[in-house]
XYZ file of C-alpha atoms in Angstrom:
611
model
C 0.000 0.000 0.000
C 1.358 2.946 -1.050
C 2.275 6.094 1.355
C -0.234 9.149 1.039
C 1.405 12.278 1.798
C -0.189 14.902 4.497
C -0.832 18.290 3.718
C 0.916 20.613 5.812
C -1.464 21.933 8.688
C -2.389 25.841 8.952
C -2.347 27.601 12.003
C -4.361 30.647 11.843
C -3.211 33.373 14.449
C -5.006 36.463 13.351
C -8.854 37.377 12.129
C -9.239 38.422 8.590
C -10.249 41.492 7.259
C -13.839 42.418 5.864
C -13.663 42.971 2.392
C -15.232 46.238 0.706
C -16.772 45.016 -2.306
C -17.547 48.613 -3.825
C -13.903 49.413 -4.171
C -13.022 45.925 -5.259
C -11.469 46.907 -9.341
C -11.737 50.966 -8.088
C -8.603 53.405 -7.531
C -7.745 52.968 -3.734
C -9.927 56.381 -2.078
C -7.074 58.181 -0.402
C -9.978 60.635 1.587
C -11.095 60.351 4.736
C -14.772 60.257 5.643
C -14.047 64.091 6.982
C -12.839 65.046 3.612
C -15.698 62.930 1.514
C -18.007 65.166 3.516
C -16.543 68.357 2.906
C -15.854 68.033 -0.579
C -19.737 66.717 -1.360
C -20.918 69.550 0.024
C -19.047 72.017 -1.890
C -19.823 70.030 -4.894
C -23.419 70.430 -3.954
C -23.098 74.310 -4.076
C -22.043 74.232 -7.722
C -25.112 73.109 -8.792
C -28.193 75.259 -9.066
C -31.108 74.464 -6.880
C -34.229 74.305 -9.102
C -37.933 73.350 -8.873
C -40.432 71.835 -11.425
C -42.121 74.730 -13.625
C -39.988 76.904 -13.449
C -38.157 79.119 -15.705
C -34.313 79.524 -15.726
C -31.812 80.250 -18.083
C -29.289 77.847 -19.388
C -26.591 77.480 -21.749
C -26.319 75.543 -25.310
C -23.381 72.790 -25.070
C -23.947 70.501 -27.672
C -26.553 71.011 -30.722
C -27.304 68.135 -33.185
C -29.680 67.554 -36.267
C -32.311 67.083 -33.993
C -32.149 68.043 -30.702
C -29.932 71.063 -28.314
C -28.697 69.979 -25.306
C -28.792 72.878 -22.636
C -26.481 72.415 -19.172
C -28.808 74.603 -16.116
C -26.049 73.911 -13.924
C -27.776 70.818 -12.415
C -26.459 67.133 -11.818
C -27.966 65.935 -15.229
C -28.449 68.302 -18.483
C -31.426 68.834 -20.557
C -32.630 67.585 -24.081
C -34.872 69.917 -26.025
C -35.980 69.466 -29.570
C -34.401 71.925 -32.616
C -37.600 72.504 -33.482
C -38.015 74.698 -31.002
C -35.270 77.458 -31.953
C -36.384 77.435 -34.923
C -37.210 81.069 -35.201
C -33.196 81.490 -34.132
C -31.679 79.459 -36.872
C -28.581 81.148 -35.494
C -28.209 79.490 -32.614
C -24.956 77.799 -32.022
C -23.247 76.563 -28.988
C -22.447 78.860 -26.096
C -25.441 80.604 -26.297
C -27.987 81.477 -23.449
C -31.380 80.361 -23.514
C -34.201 80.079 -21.343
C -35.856 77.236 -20.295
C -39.299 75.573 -18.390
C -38.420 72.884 -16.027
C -41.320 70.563 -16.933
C -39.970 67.289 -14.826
C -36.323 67.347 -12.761
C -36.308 63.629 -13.510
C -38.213 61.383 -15.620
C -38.438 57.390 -15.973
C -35.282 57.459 -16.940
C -33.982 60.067 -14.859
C -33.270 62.873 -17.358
C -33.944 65.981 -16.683
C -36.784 67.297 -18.900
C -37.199 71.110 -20.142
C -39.140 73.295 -22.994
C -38.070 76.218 -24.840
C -41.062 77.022 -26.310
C -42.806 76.610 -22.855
C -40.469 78.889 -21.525
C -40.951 81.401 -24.327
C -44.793 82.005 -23.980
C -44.823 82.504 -19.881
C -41.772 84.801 -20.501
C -43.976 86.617 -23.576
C -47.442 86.165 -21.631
C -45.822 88.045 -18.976
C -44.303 90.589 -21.395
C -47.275 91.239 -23.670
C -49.451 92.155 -20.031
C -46.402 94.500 -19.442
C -46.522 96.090 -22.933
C -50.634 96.518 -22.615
C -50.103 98.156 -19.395
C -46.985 100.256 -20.264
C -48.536 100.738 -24.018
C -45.009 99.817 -25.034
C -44.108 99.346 -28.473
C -43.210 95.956 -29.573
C -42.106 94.283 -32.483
C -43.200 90.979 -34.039
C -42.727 89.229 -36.900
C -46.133 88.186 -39.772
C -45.912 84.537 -39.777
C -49.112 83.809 -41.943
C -52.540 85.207 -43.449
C -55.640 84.232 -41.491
C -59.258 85.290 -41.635
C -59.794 88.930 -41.116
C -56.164 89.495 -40.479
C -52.690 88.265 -39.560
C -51.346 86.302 -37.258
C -47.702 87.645 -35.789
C -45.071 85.991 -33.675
C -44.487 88.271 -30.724
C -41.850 87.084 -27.966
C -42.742 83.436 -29.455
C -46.402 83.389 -28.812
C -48.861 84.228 -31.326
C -50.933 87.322 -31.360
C -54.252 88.118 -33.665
C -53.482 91.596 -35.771
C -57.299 92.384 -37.110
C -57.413 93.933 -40.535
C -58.803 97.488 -39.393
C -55.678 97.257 -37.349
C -52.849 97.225 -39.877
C -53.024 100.872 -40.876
C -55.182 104.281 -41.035
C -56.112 103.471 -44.692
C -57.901 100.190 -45.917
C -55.662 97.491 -46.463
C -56.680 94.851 -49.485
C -53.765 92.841 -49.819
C -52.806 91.062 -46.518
C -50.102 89.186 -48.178
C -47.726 92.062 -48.651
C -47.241 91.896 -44.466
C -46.371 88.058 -44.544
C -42.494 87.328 -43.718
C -42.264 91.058 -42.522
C -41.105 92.466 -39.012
C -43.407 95.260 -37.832
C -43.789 96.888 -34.471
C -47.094 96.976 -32.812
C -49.134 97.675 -29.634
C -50.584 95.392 -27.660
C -54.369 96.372 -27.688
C -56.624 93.794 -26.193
C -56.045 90.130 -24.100
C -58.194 87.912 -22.942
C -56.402 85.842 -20.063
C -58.730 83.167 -20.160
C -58.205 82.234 -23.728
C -54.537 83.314 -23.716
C -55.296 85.538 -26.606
C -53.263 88.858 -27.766
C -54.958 91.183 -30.024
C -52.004 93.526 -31.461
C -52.287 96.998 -33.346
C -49.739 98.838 -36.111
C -52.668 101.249 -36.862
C -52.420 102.883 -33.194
C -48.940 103.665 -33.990
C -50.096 105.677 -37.090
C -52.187 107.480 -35.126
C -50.574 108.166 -32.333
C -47.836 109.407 -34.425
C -50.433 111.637 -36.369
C -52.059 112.647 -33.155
C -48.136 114.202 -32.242
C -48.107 115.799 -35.469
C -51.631 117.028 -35.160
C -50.811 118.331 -31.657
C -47.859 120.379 -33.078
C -49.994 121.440 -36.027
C -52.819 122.881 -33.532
C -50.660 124.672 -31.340
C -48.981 126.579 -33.728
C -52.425 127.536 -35.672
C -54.243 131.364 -35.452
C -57.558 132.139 -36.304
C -56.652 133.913 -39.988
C -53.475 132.190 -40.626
C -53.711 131.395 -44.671
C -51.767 127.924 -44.912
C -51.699 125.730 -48.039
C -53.292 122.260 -48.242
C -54.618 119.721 -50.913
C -57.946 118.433 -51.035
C -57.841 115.021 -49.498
C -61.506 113.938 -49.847
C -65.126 116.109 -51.187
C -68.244 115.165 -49.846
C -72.166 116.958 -50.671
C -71.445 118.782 -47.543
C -68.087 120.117 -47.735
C -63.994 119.533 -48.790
C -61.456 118.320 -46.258
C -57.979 119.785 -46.562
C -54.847 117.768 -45.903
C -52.624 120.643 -44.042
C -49.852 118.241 -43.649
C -50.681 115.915 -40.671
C -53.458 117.145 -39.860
C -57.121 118.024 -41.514
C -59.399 120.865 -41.649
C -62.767 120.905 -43.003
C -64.184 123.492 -45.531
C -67.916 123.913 -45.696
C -69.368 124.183 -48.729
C -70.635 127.416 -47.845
C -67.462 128.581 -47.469
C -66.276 127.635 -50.497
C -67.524 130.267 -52.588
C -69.331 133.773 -52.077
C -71.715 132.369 -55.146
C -74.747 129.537 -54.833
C -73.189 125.887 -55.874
C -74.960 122.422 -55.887
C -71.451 120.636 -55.144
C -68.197 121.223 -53.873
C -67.110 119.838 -57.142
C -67.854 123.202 -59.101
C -65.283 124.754 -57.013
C -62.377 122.222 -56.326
C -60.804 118.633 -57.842
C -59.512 115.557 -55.534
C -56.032 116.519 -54.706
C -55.953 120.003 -55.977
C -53.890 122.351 -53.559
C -55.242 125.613 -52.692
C -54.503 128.091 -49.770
C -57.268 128.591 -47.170
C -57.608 130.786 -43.984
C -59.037 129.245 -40.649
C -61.860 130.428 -39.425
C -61.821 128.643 -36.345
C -60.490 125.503 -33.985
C -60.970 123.429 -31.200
C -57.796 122.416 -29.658
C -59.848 119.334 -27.746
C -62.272 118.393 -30.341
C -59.151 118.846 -32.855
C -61.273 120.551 -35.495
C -60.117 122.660 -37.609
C -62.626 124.976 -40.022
C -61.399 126.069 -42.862
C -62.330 128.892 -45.464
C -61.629 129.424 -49.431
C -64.061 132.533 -49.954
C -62.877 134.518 -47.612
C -59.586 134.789 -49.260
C -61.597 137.237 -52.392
C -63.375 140.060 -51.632
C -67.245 139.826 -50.432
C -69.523 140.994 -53.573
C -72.044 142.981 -51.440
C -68.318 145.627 -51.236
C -69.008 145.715 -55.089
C -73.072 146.947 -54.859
C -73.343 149.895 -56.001
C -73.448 152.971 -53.425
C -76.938 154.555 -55.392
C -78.858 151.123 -54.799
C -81.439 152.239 -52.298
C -85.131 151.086 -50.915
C -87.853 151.846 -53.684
C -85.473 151.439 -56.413
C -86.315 148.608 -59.060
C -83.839 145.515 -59.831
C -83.726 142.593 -62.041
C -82.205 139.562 -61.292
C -82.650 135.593 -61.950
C -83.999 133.271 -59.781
C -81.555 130.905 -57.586
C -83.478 129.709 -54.900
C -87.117 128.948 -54.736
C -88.827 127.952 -50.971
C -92.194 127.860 -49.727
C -91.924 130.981 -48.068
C -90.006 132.753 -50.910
C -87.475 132.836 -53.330
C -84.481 134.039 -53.795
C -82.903 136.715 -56.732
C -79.555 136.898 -57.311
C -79.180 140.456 -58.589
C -75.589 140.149 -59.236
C -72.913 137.488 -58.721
C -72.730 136.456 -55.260
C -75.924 139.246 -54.010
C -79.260 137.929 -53.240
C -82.104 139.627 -52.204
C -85.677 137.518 -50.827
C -88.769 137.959 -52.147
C -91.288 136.542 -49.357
C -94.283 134.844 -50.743
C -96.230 137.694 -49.167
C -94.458 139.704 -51.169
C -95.413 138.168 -54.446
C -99.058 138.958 -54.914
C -101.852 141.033 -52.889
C -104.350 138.366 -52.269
C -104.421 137.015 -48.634
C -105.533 133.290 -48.964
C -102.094 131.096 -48.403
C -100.018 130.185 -51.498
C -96.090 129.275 -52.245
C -93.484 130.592 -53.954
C -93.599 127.742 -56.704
C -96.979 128.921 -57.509
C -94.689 131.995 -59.010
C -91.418 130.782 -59.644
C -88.518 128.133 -60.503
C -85.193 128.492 -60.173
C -83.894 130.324 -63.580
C -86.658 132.477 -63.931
C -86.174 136.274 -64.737
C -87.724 138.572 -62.713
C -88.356 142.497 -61.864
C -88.361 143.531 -57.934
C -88.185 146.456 -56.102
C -86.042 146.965 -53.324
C -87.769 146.746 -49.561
C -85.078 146.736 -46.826
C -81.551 147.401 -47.657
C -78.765 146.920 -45.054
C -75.564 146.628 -46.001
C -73.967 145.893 -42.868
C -75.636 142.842 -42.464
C -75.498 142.322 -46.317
C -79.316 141.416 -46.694
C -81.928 142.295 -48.956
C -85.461 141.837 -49.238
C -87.796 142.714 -52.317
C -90.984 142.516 -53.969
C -93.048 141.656 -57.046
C -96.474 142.829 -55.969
C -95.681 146.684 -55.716
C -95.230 146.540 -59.536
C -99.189 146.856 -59.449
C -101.687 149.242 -57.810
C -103.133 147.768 -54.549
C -106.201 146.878 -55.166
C -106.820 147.690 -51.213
C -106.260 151.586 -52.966
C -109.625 152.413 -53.304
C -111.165 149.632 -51.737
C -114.615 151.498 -50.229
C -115.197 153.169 -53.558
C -115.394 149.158 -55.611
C -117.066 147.311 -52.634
C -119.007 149.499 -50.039
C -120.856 148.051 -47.148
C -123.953 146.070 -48.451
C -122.815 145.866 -51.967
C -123.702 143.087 -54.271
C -120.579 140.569 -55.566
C -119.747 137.529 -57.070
C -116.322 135.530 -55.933
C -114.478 131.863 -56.428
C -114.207 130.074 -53.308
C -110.192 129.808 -52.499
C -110.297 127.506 -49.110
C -112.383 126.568 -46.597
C -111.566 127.107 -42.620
C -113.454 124.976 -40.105
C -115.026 128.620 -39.371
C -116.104 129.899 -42.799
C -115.183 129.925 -46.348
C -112.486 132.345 -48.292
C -113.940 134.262 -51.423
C -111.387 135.626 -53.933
C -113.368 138.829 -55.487
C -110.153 139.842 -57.850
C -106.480 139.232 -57.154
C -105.482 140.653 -53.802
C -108.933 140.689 -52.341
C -110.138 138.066 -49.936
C -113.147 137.726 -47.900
C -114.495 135.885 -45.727
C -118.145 134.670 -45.323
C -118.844 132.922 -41.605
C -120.616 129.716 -41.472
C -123.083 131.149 -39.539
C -123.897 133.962 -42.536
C -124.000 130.888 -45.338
C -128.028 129.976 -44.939
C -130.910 131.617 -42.756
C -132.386 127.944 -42.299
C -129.619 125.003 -42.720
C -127.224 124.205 -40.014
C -124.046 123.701 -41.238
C -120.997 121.846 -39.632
C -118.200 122.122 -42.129
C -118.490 124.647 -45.441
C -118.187 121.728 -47.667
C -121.366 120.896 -47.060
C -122.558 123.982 -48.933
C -120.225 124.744 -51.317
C -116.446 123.763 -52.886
C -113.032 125.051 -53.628
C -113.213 126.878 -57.495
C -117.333 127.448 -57.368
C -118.609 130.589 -57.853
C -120.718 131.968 -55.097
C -122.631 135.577 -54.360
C -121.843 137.375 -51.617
C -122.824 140.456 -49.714
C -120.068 142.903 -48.197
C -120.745 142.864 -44.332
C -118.042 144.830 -43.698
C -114.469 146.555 -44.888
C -111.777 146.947 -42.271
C -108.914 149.297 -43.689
C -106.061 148.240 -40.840
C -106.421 144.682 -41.225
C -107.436 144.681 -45.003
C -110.363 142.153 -44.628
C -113.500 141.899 -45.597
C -116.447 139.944 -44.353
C -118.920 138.744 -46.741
C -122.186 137.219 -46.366
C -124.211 135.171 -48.565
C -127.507 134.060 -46.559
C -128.024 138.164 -46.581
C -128.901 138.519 -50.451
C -131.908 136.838 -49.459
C -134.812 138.107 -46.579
C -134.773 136.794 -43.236
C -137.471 133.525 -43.223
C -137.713 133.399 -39.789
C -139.680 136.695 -39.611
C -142.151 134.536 -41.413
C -141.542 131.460 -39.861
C -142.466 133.320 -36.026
C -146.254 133.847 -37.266
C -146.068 130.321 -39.188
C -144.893 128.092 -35.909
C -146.404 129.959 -33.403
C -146.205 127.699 -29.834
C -148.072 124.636 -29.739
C -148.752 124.348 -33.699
C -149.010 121.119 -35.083
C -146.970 120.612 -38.939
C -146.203 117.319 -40.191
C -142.482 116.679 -40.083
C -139.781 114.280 -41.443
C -137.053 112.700 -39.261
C -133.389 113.415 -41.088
C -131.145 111.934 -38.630
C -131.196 110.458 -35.314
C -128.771 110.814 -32.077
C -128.692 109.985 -28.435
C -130.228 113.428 -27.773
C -133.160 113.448 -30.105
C -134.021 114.150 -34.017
C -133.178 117.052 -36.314
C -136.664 117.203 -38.401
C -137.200 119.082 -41.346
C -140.777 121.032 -41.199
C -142.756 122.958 -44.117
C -140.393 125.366 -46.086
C -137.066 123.752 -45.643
C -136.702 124.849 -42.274
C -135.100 122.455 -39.419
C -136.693 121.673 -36.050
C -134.907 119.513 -32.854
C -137.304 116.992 -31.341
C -135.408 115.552 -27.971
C -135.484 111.956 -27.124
C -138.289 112.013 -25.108
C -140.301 113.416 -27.230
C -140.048 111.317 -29.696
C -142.322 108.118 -28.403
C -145.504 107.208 -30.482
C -148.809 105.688 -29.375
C -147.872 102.182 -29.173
C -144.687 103.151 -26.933
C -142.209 102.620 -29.729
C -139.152 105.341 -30.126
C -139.682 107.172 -33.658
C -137.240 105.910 -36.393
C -135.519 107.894 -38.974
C -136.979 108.973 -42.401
C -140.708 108.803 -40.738
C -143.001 111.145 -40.936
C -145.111 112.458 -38.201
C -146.843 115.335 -36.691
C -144.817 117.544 -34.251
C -145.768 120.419 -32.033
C -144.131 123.335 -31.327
C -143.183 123.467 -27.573
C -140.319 126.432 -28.140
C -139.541 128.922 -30.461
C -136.373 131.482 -30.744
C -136.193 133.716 -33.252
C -132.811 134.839 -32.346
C -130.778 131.515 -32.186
C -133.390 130.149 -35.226
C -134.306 127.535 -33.303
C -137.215 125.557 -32.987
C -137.877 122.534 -30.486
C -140.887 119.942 -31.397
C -142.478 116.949 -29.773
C -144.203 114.122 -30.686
C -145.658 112.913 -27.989
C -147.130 115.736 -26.521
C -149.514 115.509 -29.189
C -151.322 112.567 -27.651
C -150.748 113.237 -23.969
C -152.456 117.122 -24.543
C -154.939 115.425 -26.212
C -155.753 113.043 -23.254
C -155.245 115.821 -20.808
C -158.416 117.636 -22.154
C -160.529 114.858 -22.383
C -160.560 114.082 -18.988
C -160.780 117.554 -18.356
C -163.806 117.156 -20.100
C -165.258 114.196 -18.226
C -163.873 116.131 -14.672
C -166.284 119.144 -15.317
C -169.087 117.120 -16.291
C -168.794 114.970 -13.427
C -168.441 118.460 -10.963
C -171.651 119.854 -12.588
C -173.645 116.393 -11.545
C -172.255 116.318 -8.041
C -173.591 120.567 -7.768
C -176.988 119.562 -9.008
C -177.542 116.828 -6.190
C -176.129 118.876 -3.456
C -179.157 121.632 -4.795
C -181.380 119.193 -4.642
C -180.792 117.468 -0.801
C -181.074 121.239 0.086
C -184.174 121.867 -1.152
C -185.671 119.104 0.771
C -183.766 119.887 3.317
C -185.491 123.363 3.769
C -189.008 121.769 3.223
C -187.952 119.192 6.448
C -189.996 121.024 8.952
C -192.938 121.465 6.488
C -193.990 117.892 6.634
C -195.538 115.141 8.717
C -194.313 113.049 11.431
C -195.176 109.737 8.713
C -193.131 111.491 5.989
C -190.401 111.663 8.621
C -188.898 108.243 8.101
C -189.097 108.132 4.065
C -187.344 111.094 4.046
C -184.820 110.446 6.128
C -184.291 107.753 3.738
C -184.178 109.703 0.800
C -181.625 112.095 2.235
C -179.495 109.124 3.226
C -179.272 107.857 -0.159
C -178.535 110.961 -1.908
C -175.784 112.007 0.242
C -174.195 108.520 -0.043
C -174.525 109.435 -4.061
C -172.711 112.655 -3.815
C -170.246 111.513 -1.712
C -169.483 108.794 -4.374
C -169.539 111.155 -6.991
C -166.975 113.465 -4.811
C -164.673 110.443 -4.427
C -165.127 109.799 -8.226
C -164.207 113.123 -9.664
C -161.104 112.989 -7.453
C-alpha cells in the first residue's frame, strides 16, 4: 500500500479582514470620511437648486440635427428638440437660452425642459407688461388668417385684425407676410390666452403728435396751403400736412353751388384761412371765400329802398325765393311779397329756379349784407280804393279759395279776400263744415258785411242777399202748432226734423215716443208740435208725444167738469128738501130720512169719483 502524503497543517493566528466590495477593481480612495463630507458639500453648491415649472436660463453645449442639449447647472443636463429654436436658426453653442423645467427627472432620470414653454410665460408676462406700459413691440407676420394676420411676438402668437394694420384700408394682406413690424398690444383675454395687437395705433398716435404740433402753432386767420384730401355733398377736407381741416361748402364760394365739385378737384392744392379751432375736439374749419373780396363791397353805393332791380332766380322755398341780382348778391322775395291776395299760397306757384324777374327793393342793409324785395308793388293795390269798388252792403260775385273749419275764403279779384262765416252761409240750414254747402273753385254771391282798412279784410255774407225767413216762420210756428215733419237723422239726444219750407226743427229723445210706446225711427213722418220757439238763435224745439198726452189731458178735463156739474146739481137738490124738512108730517119723517141718506151717499161717491 502505497504512502499518502499529508498536507501541511495551517495555524491561523489572526482574524481576517472584511472585504469592501464597492472598491473591489476601483482606484484605492485616499480621503477620509471628513474630507468625503466636505468636498460633497461644496460640490453640492455648484449646482443650481431648481424646482419643477420653473423658468431659468441655461446654456447651449452641444446642438445636433435634432435636438440642443442645454447644461442649467444641475447634476444631469437637458434635451430639447431643434424645433423649437427654430425662429433662431442662429443658434450655435455657447449661447444662453431660457428654459421651463417641466420634470427634474423622468423614468429614466433625465432631466426634462421646454423652450417654447419657456418662451410664452416669458412673452405672456411681457405682452401684459406692454398693454399696461402701451409699449411698443415688435413681431414678426408669420401667416394670413381670416380677417387678419397672425404675428409671432416674444414666441407666442398674437391676432393683428385687418382694421388694425393701418389708417387706410388694407386689401392685400399678403404684402405683411415674412415682414417684421412693431405693434401695440391692444386687447387680451387671459382666459383664452389671446393677444390682439395693433400697427394702426402707432399711425395714429404718431399723427395725433403731429396734429398736436400742427394745432398749437395755428391762429384764427393764418392762410396755410393744403390739398384736397376727400369732397363730400357737404363740404372739402384739406390735408394741411398731418393734420385736416374741413371746408364747408358754404365757405367755399361767395356764389350759390350744388357741389363742392364746381369749385375744387380731388387733390388740388389751394390756400385757405381758418376760421376757427378746437384744440380738444381737434377741429379745424377752414375757409376758401374769404380769401376774395365779399360781392355785397361791389353793390353799387346809389342802390337804395324803392329802387327797381332785375335779377334771376336761384333759390325757390315755400316761403319765398331768392334773386340773385348780381354774382354772389341775393335779395328775398317773401311769398307775401309776391301777390296782394291774402288766402295762403307758395313761392312755386310763381317761380322756378332760372326764372327772370323784376323787384323792387324793400329793406336794404348793407352791414348785415341782406336784402329783401318785392313783385307785388309793380301793381296798384287793389286795397287803394277799396270802399269806392265794394261798399258796405254791396252786391258781388267771388271763387271760393279755401275753406276754414269757421267759414269759407272768397277771392273777389287778385289781392282781395273775404271771408263769409258759417253762420252767414243759410238763414235755415245748419251747417258743420263749409263743404257741405259749397267747394273750392265754385262761384258763389256774396254780400259785403263789412271793410276793415287796418287789417285789409272783408267779411262777406251770402244768406243776406236773401230776406230773413224766420220773420215769417215766427207767425207760421207759433207755440203749440201742429206741422207734419220728417225725421233726417237720429242721435242719443233726439231728431233734427225738417218742417214745411225747408226749415229744421230739434225733437229731444223724449219726445219722440208714439202711441204704441215705440221710439220714432228715422226717415218717418209724423206730426210735431211746437213746444219752443227762438227767433234769435233760429231755433225751434218739437215733440211728438205731446200731441197725444195734450190730447188726453183735455178729455178728462172734459169728463172732470161734467162729473163736478152732476155732483152741484144733487147737493141743490138734498137742500131743497132739506129746507121743506120742517114742512112735513111726522109719517113722511122716516121716508125722508131715507131719501136724504141715499142721496148724500150718491154725492159723496160722486166726490170720491171726480177725485
Amino acid at each position: 500500500m502505497a504512502n499518502i502524503e499529508e498536507s501541511p497543517v495551517v495555524t491561523v493566528t489572526e482574524t481576517p479582514q472584511e472585504i469592501n466590495w464597492e472598491t473591489i477593481g476601483k482606484k484605492q480612495d485616499t480621503y477620509s470620511e471628513k474630507e468625503r463630507s466636505k468636498l460633497a458639500s461644496a460640490y453640492e453648491k455648484t449646482l443650481t437648486t431648481i424646482a419643477e415649472h420653473q423658468v431659468l436660463e441655461g446654456k447651449v453645449v452641444e446642438k445636433t440635427s435634432k435636438d440642443v442639449v442645454v447644461n442649467i447647472n444641475y447634476k444631469s443636463e437637458g434635451v430639447i428638440p431643434l424645433a423649437e429654436f427654430r425662429y433662431n436658426p442662429d443658434l450655435k453653442i455657447g449661447d444662453t437660452v431660457e428654459v421651463y423645467v417641466e420634470k427634474q427627472e423622468d423614468k429614466n432620470g433625465q432631466l426634462v425642459l421646454s423652450h417654447k414653454k419657456a418662451r410664452f410665460m416669458r412673452a405672456w408676462e411681457r405682452v401684459n407688461e406692454a398693454l399696461n406700459t402701451s409699449e411698443v413691440i415688435k413681431g414678426f407676420v408669420k401667416c394670413r388668417t381670416k380677417g387678419g394676420l397672425i404675428v409671432d411676438v416674444f414666441g407666442m402668437e398674437a391676432f393683428l385684425p385687418g382694421s388694425q394694420i393701418d389708417v387706410k384700408p388694407v386689401r392685400d394682406y399678403d404684402a405683411y407676410v415674412n415682414k417684421t413690424m412693431e405693434f401695440k398690444v391692444v386687447k387680451i383675454n387671459p382666459e383664452f390666452k389671446n393677444v390682439v395687437v395693433s400697427h394702426k395705433a402707432l399711425i395714429e398716435a404718431e399723427i395725433e403728435q403731429q396734429k398736436q404740433e400742427i394745432i398749437s402753432k395755428l391762429e384764427k386767420g393764418q392762410v396755410l396751403e393744403g390739398t384736397v384730401k376727400n369732397i363730400t355733398s357737404y363740404g372739402v377736407f384739406i390735408d394741411l400736412g398731418g393734420v385736416d381741416g374741413l371746408i364747408h361748402i358754404t365757405d367755399l364760394s361767395w356764389f350759390r353751388i350744388s357741389h363742392p365739385e364746381e369749385v375744387v378737384q380731388l387733390g388740388q392744392k389751394i390756400h385757405v384761412v381758418i376760421l376757427d379751432f378746437d384744440n380738444e375736439k381737434k377741429r379745424i374749419q377752414l375757409g376758401l371765400k374769404q380769401l376774395s373780396a365779399h360781392p355785397w363791397d361791389g353793390l353799387s353805393p346809389d342802390l337804395k329802398v324803392d329802387d327797381k332791380v332785375k335779377g334771376k332766380i336761384v333759390v325757390v322755398a315755400d316761403y319765398g325765393a331768392f334773386v340773385e341780382i348780381s354774382p354772389g348778391v341775393e335779395g328775398l322775395i317773401h311769398v307775401s311779397e309776391m301777390s296782394w291776395s291774402q288766402h295762403l299760397r307758395t313761392a312755386h306757384d310763381f317761380f322756378k329756379v332760372g326764372d327772370e324777374t323784376e323787384a323792387v327793393v324793400l329793406t336794404l342793409s348793407r352791414e348785415e349784407r341782406k336784402m329783401t324785395l318785392g313783385i307785388k308793388q309793380l301793381t296798384p293795390d287793389p286795397w287803394a280804393n277799396i270802399l269806392d269798388k265794394y261798399p258796405k252792403g254791396s252786391r258781388h260775385v267771388g271763387t271760393v279759395r279755401n275753406f276754414t273749419n269757421f267759414g269759407v275764403f272768397v277771392e273777389l279779384e287778385e289781392g282781395i279776400d273775404g271771408l263769409i262765416h258759417i253762420s252767414d252761409l243759410s238763414w235755415t240750414k245748419k251747417i258743420k263744415h263749409p263743404s257741405e254747402f259749397t267747394k273750392i273753385g265754385d262761384k258763389i254771391d256774396v254780400m259785403v258785411l263789412d271793410v276793415n282798412l287796418e287789417t285789409r279784410r272783408l267779411s262777406l255774407g251770402h244768406k243776406q242777399l236773401e230776406e230773413n225767413p224766420w220773420d215769417t216762420f215766427e207767425t207760421i210756428f207759433t207755440m203749440d202748432s201742429i206741422h207734419k215733419g220728417t225725421i233726417t237723422q237720429l242721435t242719443d239726444k233726439g231728431a233734427t226734423v225738417v218742417l214745411p219750407y225747408g226749415v229744421e226743427g230739434f225733437a229731444p229723445s223724449k219726445h219722440l215716443i208714439k202711441e204704441n210706446g215705440q221710439p220714432a225711427k228715422a226717415e218717418e213722418v209724423l206730426d210735431f208740435k211746437v213746444i219752443e220757439f227762438n227767433k234769435e238763435s233760429k231755433k225751434i224745439i218739437l215733440s211728438h208725444s205731446r200731441i197725444k198726452e195734450d190730447s188726453l189731458g183735455i178729455e178728462k178735463t172734459q169728463k172732470s167738469n161734467e162729473k163736478r156739474a152732476d155732483s152741484n146739481d144733487t147737493r141743490n137738490a138734498v137742500k131743497k128738501i132739506r129746507s121743506n124738512i120742517e114742512k112735513t108730517t111726522l109719517g113722511d119723517l122716516g121716508g125722508l130720512s131715507k131719501l136724504k141718506s141715499k142721496m148724500d151717499d150718491d154725492a159723496k161717491n160722486e166726490d170720491s169719483k171726480s177725485e
